[in-house]
Short mmCIF file of C-alpha atoms and ligand atoms in Angstrom, two decimals:
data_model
loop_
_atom_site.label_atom_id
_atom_site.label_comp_id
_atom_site.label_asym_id
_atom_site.label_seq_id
_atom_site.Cartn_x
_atom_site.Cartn_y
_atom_site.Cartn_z
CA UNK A 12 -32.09 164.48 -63.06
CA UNK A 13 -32.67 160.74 -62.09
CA UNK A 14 -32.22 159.95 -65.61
CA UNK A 15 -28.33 161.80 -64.83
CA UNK A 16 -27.98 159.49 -61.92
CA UNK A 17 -28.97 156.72 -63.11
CA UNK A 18 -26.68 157.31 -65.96
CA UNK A 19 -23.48 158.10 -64.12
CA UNK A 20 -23.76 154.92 -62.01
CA UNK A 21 -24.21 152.49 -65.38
CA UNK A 22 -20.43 151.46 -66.30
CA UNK A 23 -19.25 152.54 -69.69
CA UNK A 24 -16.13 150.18 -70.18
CA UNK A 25 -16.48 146.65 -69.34
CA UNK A 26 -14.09 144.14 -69.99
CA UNK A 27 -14.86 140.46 -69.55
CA UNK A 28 -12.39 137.52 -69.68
CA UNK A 29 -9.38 140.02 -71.19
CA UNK A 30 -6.36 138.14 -72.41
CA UNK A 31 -3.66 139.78 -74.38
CA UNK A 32 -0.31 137.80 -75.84
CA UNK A 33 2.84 139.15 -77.00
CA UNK A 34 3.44 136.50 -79.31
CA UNK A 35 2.99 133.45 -77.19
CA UNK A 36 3.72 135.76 -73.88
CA UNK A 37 0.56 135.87 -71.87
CA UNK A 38 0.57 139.26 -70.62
CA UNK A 39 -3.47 139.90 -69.63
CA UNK A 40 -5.16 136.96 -67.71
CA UNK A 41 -8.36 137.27 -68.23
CA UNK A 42 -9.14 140.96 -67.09
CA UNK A 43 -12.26 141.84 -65.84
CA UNK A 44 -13.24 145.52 -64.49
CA UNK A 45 -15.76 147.47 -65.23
CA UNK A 46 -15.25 151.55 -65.07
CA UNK A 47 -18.22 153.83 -64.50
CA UNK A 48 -18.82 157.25 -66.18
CA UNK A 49 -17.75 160.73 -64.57
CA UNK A 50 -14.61 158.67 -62.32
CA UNK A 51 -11.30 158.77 -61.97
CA UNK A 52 -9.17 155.34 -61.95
CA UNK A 53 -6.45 154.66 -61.18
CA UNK A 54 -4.26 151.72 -62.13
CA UNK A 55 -1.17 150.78 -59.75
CA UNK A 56 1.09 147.85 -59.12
CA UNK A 57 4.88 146.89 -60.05
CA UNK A 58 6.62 147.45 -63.15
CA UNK A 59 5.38 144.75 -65.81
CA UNK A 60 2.27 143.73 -64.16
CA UNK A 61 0.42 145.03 -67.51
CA UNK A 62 -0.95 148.03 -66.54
CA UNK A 63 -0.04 150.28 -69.78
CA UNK A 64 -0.59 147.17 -72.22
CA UNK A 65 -4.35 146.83 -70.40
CA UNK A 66 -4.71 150.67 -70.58
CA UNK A 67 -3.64 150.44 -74.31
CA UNK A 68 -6.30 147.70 -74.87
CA UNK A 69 -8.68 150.68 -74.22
CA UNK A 70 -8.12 152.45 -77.51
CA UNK A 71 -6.77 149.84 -79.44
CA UNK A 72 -3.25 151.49 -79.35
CA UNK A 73 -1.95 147.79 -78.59
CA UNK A 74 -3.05 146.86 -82.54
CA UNK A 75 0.40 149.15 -83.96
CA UNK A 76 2.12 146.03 -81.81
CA UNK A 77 2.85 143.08 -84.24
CA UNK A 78 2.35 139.78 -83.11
CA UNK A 79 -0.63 141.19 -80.47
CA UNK A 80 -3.30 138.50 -79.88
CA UNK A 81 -6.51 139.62 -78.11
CA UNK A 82 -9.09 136.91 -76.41
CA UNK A 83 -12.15 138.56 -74.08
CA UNK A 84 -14.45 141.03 -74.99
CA UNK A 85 -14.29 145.09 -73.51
CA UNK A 86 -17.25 147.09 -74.19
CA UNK A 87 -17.19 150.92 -74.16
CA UNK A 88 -21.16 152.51 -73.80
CA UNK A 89 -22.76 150.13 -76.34
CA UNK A 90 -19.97 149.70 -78.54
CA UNK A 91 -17.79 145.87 -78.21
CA UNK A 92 -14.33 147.53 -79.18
CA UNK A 93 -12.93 144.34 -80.86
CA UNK A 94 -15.82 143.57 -82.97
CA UNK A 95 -14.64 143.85 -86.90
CA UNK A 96 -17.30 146.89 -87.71
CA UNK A 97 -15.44 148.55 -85.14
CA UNK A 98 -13.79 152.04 -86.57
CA UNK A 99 -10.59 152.20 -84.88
CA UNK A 100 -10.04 155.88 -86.03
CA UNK A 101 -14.07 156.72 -84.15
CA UNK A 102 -13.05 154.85 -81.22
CA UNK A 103 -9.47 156.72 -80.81
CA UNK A 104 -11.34 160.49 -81.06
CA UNK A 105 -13.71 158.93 -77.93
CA UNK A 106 -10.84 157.55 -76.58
CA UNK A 107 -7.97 160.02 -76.15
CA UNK A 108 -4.58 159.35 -74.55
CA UNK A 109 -1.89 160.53 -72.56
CA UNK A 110 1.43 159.48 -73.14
CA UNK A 111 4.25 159.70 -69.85
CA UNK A 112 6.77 161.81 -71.88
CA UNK A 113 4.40 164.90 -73.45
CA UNK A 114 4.68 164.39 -76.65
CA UNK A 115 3.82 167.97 -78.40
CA UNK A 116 4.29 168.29 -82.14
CA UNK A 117 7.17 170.49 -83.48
CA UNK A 118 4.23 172.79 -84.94
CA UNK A 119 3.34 175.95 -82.89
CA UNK A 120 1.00 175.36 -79.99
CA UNK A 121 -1.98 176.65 -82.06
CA UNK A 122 -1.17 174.00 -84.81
CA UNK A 123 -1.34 171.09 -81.79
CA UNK A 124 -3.96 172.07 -80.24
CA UNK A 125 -6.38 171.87 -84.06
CA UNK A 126 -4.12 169.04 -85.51
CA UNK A 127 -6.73 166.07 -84.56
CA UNK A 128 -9.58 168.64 -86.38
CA UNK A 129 -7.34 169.47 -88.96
CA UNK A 130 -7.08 165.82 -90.39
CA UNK A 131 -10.71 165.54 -89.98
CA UNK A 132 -11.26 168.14 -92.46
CA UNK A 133 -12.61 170.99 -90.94
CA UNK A 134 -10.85 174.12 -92.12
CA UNK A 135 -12.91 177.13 -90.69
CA UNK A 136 -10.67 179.44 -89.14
CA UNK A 137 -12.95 180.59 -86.68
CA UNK A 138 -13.83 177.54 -85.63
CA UNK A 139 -10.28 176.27 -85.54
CA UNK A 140 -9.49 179.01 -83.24
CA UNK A 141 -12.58 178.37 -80.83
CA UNK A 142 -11.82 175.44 -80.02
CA UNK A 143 -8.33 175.77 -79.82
CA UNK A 144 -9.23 178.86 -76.99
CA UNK A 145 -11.83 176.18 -75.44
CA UNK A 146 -9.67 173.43 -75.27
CA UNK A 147 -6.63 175.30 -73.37
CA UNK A 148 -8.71 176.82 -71.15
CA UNK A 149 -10.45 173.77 -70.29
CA UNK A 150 -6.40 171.96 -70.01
CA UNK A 151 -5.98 175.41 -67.84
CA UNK A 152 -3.01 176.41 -69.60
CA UNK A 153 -4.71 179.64 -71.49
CA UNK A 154 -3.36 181.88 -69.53
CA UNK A 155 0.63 180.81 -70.22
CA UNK A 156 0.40 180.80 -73.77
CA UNK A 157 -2.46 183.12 -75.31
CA UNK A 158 -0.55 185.93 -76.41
CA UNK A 159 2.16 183.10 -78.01
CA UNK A 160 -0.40 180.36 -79.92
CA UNK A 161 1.91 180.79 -83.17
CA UNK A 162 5.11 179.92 -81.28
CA UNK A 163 6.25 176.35 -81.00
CA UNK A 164 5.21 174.39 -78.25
CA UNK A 165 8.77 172.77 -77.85
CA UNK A 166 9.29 176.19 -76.49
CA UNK A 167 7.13 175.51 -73.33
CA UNK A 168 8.03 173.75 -69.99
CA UNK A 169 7.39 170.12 -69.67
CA UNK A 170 4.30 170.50 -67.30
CA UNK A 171 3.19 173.56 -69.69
CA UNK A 172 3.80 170.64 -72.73
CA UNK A 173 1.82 168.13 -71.26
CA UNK A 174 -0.99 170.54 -70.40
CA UNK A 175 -0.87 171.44 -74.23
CA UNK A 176 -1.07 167.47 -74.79
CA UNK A 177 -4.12 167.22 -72.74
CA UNK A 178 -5.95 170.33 -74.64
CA UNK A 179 -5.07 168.35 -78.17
CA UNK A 180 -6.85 165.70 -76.75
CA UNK A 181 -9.68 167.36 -75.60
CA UNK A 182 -10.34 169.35 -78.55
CA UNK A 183 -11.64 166.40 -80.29
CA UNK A 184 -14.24 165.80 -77.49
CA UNK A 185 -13.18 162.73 -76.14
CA UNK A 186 -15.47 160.62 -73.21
CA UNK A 187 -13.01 158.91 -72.17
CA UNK A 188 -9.08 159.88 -71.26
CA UNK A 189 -6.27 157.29 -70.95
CA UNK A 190 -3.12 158.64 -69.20
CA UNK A 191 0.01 157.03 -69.25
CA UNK A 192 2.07 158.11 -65.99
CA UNK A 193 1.31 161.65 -67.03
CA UNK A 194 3.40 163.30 -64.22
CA UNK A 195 5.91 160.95 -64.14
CA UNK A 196 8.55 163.28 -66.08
CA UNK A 197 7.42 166.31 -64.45
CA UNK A 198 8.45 168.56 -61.16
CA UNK A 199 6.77 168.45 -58.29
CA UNK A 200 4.69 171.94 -59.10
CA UNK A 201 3.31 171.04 -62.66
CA UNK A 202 2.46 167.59 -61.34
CA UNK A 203 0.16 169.00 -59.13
CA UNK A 204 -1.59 171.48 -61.69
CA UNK A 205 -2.21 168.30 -63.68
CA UNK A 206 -3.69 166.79 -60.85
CA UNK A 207 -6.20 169.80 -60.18
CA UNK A 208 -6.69 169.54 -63.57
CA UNK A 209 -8.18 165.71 -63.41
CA UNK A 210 -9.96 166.50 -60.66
CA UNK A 211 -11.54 169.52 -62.80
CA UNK A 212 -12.30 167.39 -65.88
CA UNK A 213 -13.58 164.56 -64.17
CA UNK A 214 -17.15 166.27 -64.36
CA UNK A 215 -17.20 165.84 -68.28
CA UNK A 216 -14.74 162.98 -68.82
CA UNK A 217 -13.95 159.20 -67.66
CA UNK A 218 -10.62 159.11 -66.83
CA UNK A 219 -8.34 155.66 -66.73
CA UNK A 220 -4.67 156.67 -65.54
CA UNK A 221 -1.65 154.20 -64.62
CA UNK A 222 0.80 155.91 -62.17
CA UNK A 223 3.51 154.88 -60.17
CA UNK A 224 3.01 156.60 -57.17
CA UNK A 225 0.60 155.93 -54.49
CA UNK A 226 0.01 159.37 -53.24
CA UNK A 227 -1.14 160.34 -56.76
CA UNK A 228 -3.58 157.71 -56.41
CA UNK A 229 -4.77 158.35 -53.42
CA UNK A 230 -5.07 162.28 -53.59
CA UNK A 231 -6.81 162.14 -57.24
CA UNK A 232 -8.70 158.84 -58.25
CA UNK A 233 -12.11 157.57 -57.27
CA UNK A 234 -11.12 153.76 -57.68
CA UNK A 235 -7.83 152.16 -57.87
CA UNK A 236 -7.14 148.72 -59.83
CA UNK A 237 -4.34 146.64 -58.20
CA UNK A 238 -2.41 144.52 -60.87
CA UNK A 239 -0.10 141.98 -60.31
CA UNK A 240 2.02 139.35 -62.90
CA UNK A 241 -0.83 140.39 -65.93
CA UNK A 242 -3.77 139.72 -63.17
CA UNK A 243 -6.02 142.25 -61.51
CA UNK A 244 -6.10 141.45 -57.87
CA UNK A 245 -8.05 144.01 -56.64
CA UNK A 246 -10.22 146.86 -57.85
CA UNK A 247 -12.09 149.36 -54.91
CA UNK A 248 -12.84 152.80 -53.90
CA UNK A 249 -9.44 154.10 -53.65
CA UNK A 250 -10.19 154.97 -49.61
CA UNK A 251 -10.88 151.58 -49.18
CA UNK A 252 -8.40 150.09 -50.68
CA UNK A 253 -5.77 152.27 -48.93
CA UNK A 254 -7.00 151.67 -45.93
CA UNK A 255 -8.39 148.49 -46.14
CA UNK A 256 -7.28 146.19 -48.76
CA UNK A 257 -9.11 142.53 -49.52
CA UNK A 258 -6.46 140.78 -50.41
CA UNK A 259 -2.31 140.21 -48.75
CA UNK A 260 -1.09 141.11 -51.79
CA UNK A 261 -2.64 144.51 -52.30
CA UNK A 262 -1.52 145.25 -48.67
CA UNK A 263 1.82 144.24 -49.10
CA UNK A 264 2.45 146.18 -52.56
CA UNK A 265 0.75 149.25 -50.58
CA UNK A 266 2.74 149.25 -47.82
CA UNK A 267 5.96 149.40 -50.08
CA UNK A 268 6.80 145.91 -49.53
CA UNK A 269 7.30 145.32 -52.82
CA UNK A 270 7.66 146.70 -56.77
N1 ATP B 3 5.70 145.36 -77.07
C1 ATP B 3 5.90 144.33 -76.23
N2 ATP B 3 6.36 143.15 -76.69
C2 ATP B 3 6.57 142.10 -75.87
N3 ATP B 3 6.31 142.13 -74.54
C3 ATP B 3 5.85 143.28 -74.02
C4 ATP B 3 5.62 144.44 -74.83
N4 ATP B 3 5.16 145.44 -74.04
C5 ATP B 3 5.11 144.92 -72.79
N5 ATP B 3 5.52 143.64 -72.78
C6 ATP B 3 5.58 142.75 -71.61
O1 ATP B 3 4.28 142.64 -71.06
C7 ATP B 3 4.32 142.70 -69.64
C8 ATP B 3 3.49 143.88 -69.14
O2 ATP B 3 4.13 145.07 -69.56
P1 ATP B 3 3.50 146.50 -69.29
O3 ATP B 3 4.37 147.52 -69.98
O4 ATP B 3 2.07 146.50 -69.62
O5 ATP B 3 3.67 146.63 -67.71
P2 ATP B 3 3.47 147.89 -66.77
O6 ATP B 3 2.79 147.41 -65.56
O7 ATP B 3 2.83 149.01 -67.50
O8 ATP B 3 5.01 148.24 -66.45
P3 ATP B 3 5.71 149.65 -66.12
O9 ATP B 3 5.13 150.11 -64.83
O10 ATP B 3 7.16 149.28 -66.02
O11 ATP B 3 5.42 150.57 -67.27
C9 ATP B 3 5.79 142.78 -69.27
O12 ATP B 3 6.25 141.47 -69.00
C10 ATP B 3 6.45 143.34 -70.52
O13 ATP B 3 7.79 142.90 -70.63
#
């Protein structure tokens, strides 16, 4: 039990000193946050501040960029992300992500769901379908599609796609989840089943997720970051930082004053 505790409250990403370049465009200066296990964070500030291209840094999407340049270390558990002996293809299965538009194969929602354990070889059926039923009930969208797994899952709504997203992510038993303005393309309603959702998975999963809009932060995350022109100005318990902000800048981005 203490030993739970105690591990909840270590961080499990840490980045020090995170700089990332476009070329010679100095996106990242010099990031340093540290995220702890079992919370929801949130990342917020106007549009090019860097919050996707830090989130990206995360699971090394940011590599499939040419001319990316990365200075600063980020640790996830025990594991420094950039070091060579670092297996990209490991870190992406504990590292899942969520894009803004869901992004469902043109392969029947079964097929999705399995793909990820598909190209890592396994190829028993009943295992295949398991985890397929474990992973949409666990992205809560079992009930909407289990009498139509074989169907395609460009057949679904856009909430019902994304929820289909979050279950191929999950059946590869991530720790960690990156979202990329998950709700941003969806109606009011399915944005806030993808919200209970976080707030259900949080118990078994870290999860990092840049969004636009403030109440989404506010109702869902534990801790927001603040960016601002490729810094991070501010990173607190999201209550606090609503209410309370350190710094002007934070206040005034808040308060709608800019972005
Ligand atoms: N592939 C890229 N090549 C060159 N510059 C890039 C690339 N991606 C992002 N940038 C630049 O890096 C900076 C940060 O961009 P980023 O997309 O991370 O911001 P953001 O805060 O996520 O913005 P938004 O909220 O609009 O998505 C911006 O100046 C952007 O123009």
């Amino acid at each position: 039990m203490y030993q739970d505790i105690l591990v909840k409250k270590m961080a499990l990403i840490k980045s020090t000193d995170l700089k990332l370049y476009y070329g010679k465009f100095e996106a990242l200066h010099g990031i340093s946050i540290e995220f702890k296990k079992n919370q929801i964070s949130a990342l917020i500030g106007p549009s090019g501040c860097g919050k996707s291209t830090y989130l990206r840094t995360l699971n090394r999407m940011n590599d499939l960029i040419p001319n990316v340049s990365i200075t600063g270390e980020t640790v996830i558990g025990e594991t420094d992300i950039y070091a060579p002996s670092t297996n990209v293809t490991e870190l992406r299965k504990r590292v899942g992500m969520v894009f803004q538009q869901p992004n469902p194969f043109p392969f029947s929602i079964f097929e999705n769901v399995v793909y990820g354990l598909k190209i890592a070889g396994e190829k028993d059926k009943a295992k295949l379908e398991e985890v397929c039923e474990r992973s949409l009930k666990e992205a809560a969208i079992w009930d909407d599609v289990k009498d139509k797994l074989h169907s395609s899952a460009l057949g679904l709504s856009g909430g019902q796609q994304q929820r289909v997203c979050i279950a191929r992510v999950l059946a590869v038993k991530p720790e960690i989840i990156l979202l990329d303005e998950p709700t941003s393309a969806l109606d009011p309603i399915s944005t806030n089943k993808i919200e209970d959702l976080l707030l259900s998975m949080k118990e078994h999963y870290t999860i990092i997720m840049v969004t636009h809009n403030m109440h989404q932060a506010s109702r869902v995350a534990d801790m927001t970051a603040f960016f601002l022109q490729g810094n991070l100005i501010e990173f607190d318990k999201t209550t606090k930082m609503f209410l309370n902000p350190e710094h002007q800048e934070t206040q005034d981005y808040i308060s709608g004053r800019f972005g």
